[in-house]
PDB file of C-alpha atoms in Angstrom:
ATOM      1  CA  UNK A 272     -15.876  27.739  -8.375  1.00 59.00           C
ATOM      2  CA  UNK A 273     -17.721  26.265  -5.085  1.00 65.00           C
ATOM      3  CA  UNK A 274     -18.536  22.612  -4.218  1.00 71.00           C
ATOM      4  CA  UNK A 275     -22.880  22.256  -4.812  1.00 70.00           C
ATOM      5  CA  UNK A 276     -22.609  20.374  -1.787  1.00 70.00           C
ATOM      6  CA  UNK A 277     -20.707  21.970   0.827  1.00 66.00           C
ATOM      7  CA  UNK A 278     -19.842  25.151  -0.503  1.00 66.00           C
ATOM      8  CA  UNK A 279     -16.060  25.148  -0.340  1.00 65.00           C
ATOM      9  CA  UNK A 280     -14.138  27.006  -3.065  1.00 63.00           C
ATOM     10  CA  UNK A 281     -12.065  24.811  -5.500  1.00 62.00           C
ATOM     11  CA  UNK A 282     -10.751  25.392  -8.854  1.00 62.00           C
ATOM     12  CA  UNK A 283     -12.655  24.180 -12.101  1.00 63.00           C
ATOM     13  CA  UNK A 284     -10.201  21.756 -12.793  1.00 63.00           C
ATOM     14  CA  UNK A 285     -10.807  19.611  -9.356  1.00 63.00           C
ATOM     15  CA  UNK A 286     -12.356  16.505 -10.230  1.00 64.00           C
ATOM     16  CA  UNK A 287     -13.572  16.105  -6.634  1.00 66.00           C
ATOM     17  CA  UNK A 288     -13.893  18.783  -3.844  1.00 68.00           C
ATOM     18  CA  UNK A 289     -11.148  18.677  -1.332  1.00 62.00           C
ATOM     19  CA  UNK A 290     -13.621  18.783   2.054  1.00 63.00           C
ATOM     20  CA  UNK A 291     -16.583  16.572   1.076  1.00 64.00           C
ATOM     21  CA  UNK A 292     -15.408  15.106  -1.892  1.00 65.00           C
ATOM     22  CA  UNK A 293     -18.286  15.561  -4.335  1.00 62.00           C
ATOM     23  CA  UNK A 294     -17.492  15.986  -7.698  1.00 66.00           C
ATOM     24  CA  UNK A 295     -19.834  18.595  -8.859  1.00 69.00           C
ATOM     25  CA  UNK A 296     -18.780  23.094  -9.191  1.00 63.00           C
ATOM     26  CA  UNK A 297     -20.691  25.658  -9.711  1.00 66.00           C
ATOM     27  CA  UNK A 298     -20.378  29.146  -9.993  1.00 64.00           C
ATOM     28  CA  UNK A 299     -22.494  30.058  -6.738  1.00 59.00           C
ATOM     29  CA  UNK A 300     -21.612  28.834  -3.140  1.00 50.00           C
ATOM     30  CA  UNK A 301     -25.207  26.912  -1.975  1.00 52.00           C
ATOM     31  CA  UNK A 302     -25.881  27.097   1.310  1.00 44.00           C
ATOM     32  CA  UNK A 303     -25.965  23.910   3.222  1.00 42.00           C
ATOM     33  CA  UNK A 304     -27.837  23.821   6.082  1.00 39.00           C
ATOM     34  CA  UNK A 305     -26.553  20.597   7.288  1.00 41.00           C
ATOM     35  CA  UNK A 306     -23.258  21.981   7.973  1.00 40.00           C
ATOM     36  CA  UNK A 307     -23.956  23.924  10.900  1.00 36.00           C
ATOM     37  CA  UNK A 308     -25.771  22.942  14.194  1.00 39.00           C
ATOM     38  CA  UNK A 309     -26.871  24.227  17.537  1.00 39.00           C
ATOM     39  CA  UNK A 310     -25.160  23.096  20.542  1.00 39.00           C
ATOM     40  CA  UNK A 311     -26.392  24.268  24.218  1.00 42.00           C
ATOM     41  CA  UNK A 312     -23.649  25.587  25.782  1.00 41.00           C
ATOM     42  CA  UNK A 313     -25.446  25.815  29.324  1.00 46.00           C
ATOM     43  CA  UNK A 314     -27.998  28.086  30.776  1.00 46.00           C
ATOM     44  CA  UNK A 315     -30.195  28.190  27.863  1.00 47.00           C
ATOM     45  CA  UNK A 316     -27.482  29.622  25.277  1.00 42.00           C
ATOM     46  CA  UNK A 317     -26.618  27.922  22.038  1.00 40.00           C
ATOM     47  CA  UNK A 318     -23.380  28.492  20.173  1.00 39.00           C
ATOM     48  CA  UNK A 319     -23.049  27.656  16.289  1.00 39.00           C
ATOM     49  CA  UNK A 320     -20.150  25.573  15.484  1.00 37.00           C
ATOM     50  CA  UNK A 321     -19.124  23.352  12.018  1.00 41.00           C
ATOM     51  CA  UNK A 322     -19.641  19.399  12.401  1.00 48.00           C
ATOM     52  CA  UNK A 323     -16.838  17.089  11.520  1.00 54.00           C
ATOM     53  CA  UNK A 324     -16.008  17.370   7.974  1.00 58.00           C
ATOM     54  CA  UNK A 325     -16.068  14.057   6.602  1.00 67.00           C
ATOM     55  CA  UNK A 326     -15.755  12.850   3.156  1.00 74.00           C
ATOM     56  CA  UNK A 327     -17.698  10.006   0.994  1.00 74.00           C
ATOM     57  CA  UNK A 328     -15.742   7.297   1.114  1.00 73.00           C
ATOM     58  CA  UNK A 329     -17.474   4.965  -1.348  1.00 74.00           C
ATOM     59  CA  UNK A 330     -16.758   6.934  -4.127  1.00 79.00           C
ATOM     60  CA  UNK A 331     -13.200   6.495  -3.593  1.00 86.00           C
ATOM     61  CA  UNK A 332     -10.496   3.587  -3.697  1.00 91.00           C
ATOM     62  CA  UNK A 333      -7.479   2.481  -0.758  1.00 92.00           C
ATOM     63  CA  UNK A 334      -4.497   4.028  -1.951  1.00 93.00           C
ATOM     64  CA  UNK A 335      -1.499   1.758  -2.153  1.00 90.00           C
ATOM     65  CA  UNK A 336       1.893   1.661  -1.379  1.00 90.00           C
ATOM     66  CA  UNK A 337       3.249   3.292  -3.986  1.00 92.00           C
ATOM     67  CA  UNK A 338       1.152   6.152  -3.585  1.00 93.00           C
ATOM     68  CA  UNK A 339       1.570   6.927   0.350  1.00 91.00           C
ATOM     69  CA  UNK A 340       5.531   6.626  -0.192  1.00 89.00           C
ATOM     70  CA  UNK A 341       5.516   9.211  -3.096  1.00 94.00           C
ATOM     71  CA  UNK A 342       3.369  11.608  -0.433  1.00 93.00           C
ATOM     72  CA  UNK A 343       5.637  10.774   1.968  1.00 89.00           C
ATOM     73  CA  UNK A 344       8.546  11.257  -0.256  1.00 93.00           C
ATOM     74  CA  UNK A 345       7.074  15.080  -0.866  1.00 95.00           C
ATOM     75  CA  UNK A 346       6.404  15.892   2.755  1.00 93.00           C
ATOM     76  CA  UNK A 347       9.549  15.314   3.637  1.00 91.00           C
ATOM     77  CA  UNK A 348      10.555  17.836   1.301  1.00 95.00           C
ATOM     78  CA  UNK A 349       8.311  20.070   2.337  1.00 94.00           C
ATOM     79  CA  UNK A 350       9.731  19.846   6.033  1.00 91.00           C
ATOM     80  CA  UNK A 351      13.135  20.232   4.510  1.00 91.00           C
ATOM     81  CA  UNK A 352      11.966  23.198   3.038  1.00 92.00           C
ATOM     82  CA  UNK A 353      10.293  24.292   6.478  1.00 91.00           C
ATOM     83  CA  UNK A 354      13.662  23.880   8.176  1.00 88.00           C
ATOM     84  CA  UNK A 355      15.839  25.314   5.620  1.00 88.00           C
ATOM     85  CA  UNK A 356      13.701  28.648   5.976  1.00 89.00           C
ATOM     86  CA  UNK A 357      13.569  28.053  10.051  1.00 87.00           C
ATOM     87  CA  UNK A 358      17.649  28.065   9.867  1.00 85.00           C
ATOM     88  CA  UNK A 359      18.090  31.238   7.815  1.00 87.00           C
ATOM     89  CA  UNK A 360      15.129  33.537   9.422  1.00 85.00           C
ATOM     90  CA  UNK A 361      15.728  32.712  13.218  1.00 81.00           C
ATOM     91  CA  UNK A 362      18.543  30.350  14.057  1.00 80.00           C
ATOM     92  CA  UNK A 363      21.470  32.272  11.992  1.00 79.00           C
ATOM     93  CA  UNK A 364      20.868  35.711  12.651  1.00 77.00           C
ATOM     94  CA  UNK A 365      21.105  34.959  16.258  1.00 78.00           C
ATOM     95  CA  UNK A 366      23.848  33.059  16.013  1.00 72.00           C
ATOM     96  CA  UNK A 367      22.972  29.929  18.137  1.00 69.00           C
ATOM     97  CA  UNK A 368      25.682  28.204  19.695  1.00 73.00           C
ATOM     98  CA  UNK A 369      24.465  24.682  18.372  1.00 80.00           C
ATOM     99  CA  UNK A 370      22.365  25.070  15.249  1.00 81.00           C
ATOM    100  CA  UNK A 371      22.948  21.693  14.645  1.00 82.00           C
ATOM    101  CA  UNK A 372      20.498  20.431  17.528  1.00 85.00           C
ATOM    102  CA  UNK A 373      17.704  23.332  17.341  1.00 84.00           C
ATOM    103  CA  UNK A 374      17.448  22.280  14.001  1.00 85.00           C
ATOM    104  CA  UNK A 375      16.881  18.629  14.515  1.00 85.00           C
ATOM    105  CA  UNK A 376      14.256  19.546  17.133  1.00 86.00           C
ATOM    106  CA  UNK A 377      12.721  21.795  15.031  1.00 89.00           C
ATOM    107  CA  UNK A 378      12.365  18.917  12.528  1.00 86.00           C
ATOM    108  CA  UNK A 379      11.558  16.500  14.706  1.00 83.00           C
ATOM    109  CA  UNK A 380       8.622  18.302  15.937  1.00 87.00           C
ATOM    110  CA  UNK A 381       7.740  19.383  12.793  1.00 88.00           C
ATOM    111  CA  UNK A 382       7.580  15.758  11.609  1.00 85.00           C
ATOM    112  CA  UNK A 383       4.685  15.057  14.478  1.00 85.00           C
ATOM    113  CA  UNK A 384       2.967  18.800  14.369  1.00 90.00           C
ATOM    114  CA  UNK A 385       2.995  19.510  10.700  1.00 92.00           C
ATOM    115  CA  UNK A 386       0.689  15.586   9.258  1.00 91.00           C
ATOM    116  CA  UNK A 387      -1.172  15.957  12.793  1.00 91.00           C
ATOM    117  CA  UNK A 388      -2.195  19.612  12.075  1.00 91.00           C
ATOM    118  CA  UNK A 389      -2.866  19.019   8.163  1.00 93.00           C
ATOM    119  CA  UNK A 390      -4.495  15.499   8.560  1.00 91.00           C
ATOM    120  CA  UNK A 391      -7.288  16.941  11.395  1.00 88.00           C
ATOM    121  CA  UNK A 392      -8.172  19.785   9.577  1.00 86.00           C
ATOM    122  CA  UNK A 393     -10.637  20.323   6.920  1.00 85.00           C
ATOM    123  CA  UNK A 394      -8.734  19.383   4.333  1.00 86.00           C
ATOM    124  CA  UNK A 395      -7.953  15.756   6.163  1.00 92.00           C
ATOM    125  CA  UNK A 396      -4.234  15.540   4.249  1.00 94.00           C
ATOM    126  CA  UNK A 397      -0.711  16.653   4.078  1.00 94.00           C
ATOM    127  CA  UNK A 398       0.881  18.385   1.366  1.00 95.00           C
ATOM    128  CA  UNK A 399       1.665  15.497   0.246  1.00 95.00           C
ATOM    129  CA  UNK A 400      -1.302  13.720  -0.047  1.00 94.00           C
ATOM    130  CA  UNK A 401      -3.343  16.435  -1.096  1.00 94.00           C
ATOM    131  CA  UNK A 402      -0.884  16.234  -4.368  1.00 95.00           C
ATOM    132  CA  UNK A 403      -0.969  12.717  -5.008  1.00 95.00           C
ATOM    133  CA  UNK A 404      -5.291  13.101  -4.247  1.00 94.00           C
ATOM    134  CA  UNK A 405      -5.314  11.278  -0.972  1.00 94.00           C
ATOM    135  CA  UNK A 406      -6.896  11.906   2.136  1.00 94.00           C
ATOM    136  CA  UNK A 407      -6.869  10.418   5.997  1.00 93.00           C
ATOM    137  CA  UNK A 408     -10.327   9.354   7.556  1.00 92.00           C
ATOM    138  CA  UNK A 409     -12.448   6.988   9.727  1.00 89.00           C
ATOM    139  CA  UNK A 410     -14.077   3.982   8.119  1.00 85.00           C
ATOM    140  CA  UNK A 411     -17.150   6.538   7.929  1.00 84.00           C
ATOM    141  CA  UNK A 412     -15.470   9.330   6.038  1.00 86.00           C
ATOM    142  CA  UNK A 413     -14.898  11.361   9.029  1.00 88.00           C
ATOM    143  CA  UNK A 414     -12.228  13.220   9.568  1.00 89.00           C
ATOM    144  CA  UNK A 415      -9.707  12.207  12.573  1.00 90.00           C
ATOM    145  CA  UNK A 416      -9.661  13.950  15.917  1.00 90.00           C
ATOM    146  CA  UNK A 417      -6.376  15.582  17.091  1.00 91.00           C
ATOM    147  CA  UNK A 418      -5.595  13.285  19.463  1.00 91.00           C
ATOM    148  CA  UNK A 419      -6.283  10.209  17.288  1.00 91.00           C
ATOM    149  CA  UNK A 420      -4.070  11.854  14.525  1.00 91.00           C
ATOM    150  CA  UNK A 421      -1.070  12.823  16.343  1.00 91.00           C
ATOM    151  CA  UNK A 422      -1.177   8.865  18.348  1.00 90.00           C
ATOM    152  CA  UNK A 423      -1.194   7.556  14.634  1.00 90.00           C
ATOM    153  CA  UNK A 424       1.453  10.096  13.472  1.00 87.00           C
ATOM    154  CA  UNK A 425       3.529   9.134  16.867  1.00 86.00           C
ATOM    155  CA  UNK A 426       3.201   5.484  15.834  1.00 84.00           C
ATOM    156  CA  UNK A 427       3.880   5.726  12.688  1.00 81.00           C
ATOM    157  CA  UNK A 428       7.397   7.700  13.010  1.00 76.00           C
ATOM    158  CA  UNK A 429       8.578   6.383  16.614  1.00 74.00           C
ATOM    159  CA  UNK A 430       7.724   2.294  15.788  1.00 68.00           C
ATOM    160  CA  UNK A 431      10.410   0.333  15.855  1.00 59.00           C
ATOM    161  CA  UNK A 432       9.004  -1.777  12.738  1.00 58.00           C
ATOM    162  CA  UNK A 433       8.229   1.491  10.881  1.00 56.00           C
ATOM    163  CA  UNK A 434       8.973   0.171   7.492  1.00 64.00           C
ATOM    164  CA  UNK A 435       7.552  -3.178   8.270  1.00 71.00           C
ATOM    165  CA  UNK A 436       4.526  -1.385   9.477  1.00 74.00           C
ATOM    166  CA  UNK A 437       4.354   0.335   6.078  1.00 75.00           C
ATOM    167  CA  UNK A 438       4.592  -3.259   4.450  1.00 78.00           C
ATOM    168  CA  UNK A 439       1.091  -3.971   5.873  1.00 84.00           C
ATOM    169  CA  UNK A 440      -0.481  -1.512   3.264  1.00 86.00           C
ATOM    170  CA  UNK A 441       0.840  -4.447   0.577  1.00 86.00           C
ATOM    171  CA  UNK A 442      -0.819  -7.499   2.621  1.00 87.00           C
ATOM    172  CA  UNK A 443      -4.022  -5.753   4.342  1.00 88.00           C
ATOM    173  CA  UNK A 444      -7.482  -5.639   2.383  1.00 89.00           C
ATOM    174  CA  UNK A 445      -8.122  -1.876   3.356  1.00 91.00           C
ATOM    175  CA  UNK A 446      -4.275  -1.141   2.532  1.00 92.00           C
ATOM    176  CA  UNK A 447      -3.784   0.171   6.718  1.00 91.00           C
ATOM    177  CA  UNK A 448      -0.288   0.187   7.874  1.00 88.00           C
ATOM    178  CA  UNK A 449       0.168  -0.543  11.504  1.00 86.00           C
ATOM    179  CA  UNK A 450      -0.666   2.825  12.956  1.00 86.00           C
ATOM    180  CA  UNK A 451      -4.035   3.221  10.806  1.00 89.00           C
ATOM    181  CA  UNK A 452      -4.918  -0.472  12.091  1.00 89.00           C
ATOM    182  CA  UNK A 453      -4.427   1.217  15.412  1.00 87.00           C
ATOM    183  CA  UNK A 454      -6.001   4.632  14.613  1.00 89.00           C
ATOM    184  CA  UNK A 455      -8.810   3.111  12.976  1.00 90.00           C
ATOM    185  CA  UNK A 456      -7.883   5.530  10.151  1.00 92.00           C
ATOM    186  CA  UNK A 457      -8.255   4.824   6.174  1.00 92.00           C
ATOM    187  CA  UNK A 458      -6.302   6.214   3.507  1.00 93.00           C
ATOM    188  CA  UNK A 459      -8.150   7.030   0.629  1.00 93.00           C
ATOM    189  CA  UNK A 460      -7.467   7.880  -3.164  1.00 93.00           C
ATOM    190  CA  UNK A 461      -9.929  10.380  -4.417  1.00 85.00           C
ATOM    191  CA  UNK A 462      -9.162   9.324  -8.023  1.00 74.00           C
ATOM    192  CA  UNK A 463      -8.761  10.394 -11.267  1.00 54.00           C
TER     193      UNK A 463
END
């Protein structure tokens, strides 16, 4: 099945597409010619690259609290499952002298890499998030730029007040935490 408005594959059961967020499948990719522009790359030659993906963000709701901790809750997991493998493919058949720290710096920088990488690309969400149907954007549905997702991923792991931070999503009227108040990032629920 492909989204009728961008063209990205989904399944039949998706209630909304995970790129653009439209809510309509179809059997046949359409081709959107919106997608795609020309951009002079100097002396008269054009290159074709994607725009931002971005998403329609009045079709969707904040997500809450509850939500966000039960995608954080799963990417956690997912890292634990990321380091687990890590440990038994390359750290133990080398026999590292101490596991115990190439491990935490594996995590560690799998903790800023893995939402940064996930949250900038098209699919603008974690593992996570993508489960509980939530994804990370501008106020205008855009997705985030890499350097504007990994400062909001920083903040939101190496703050001081990182739980306190997280208790802003309870008292704010766009449910931001701290680091999406500085980010300038939403999190939204797609529904359903």
């Amino acid at each position: 099945m492909y989204c009728q408005k961008c063209g990205a594959e989904g399944r039949a059961s998706f209630q909304f597409c995970p790129v653009c967020g439209h809510g309509k499948f179809g059997s046949s990719s359409p081709i959107n010619k919106n997608a795609w522009s020309n951009i002079p790359i100097g002396n008269g030659v054009s290159s074709v690259v994607p725009q931002r993906v971005s998403v329609n963000v009045s079709s969707m709701a904040y997500a809450g609290f509850w939500r966000r901790l039960v995608s954080n809750f799963i990417d956690l997991l997912v890292l634990l499952g990321a380091t687990t493998v890590f440990y038994f493919v390359f750290v133990r058949p080398i026999d590292v002298v101490h596991e115990e720290i190439v491990l935490i710096w594996f995590f560690a920088l799998s903790w800023f890499a893995y939402p940064t990488a996930m949250q900038c690309y098209k699919w603008q969400a974690t593992i996570g998030q993508m489960i509980m149907g939530l994804v990370v954007c501008d106020s205008n549905g855009v997705r985030l730029s890499f350097l504007r997702s990994f400062g909001r991923n920083v903040l939101d792991v190496l703050s001081p007040t990182v739980y306190i931070s997280n208790f802003f999503i309870i008292w704010t009227s766009k449910k931001q935490s701290l680091h999406d108040l500085w980010a300038g990032a939403l999190v939204m629920h797609r529904g359903g």
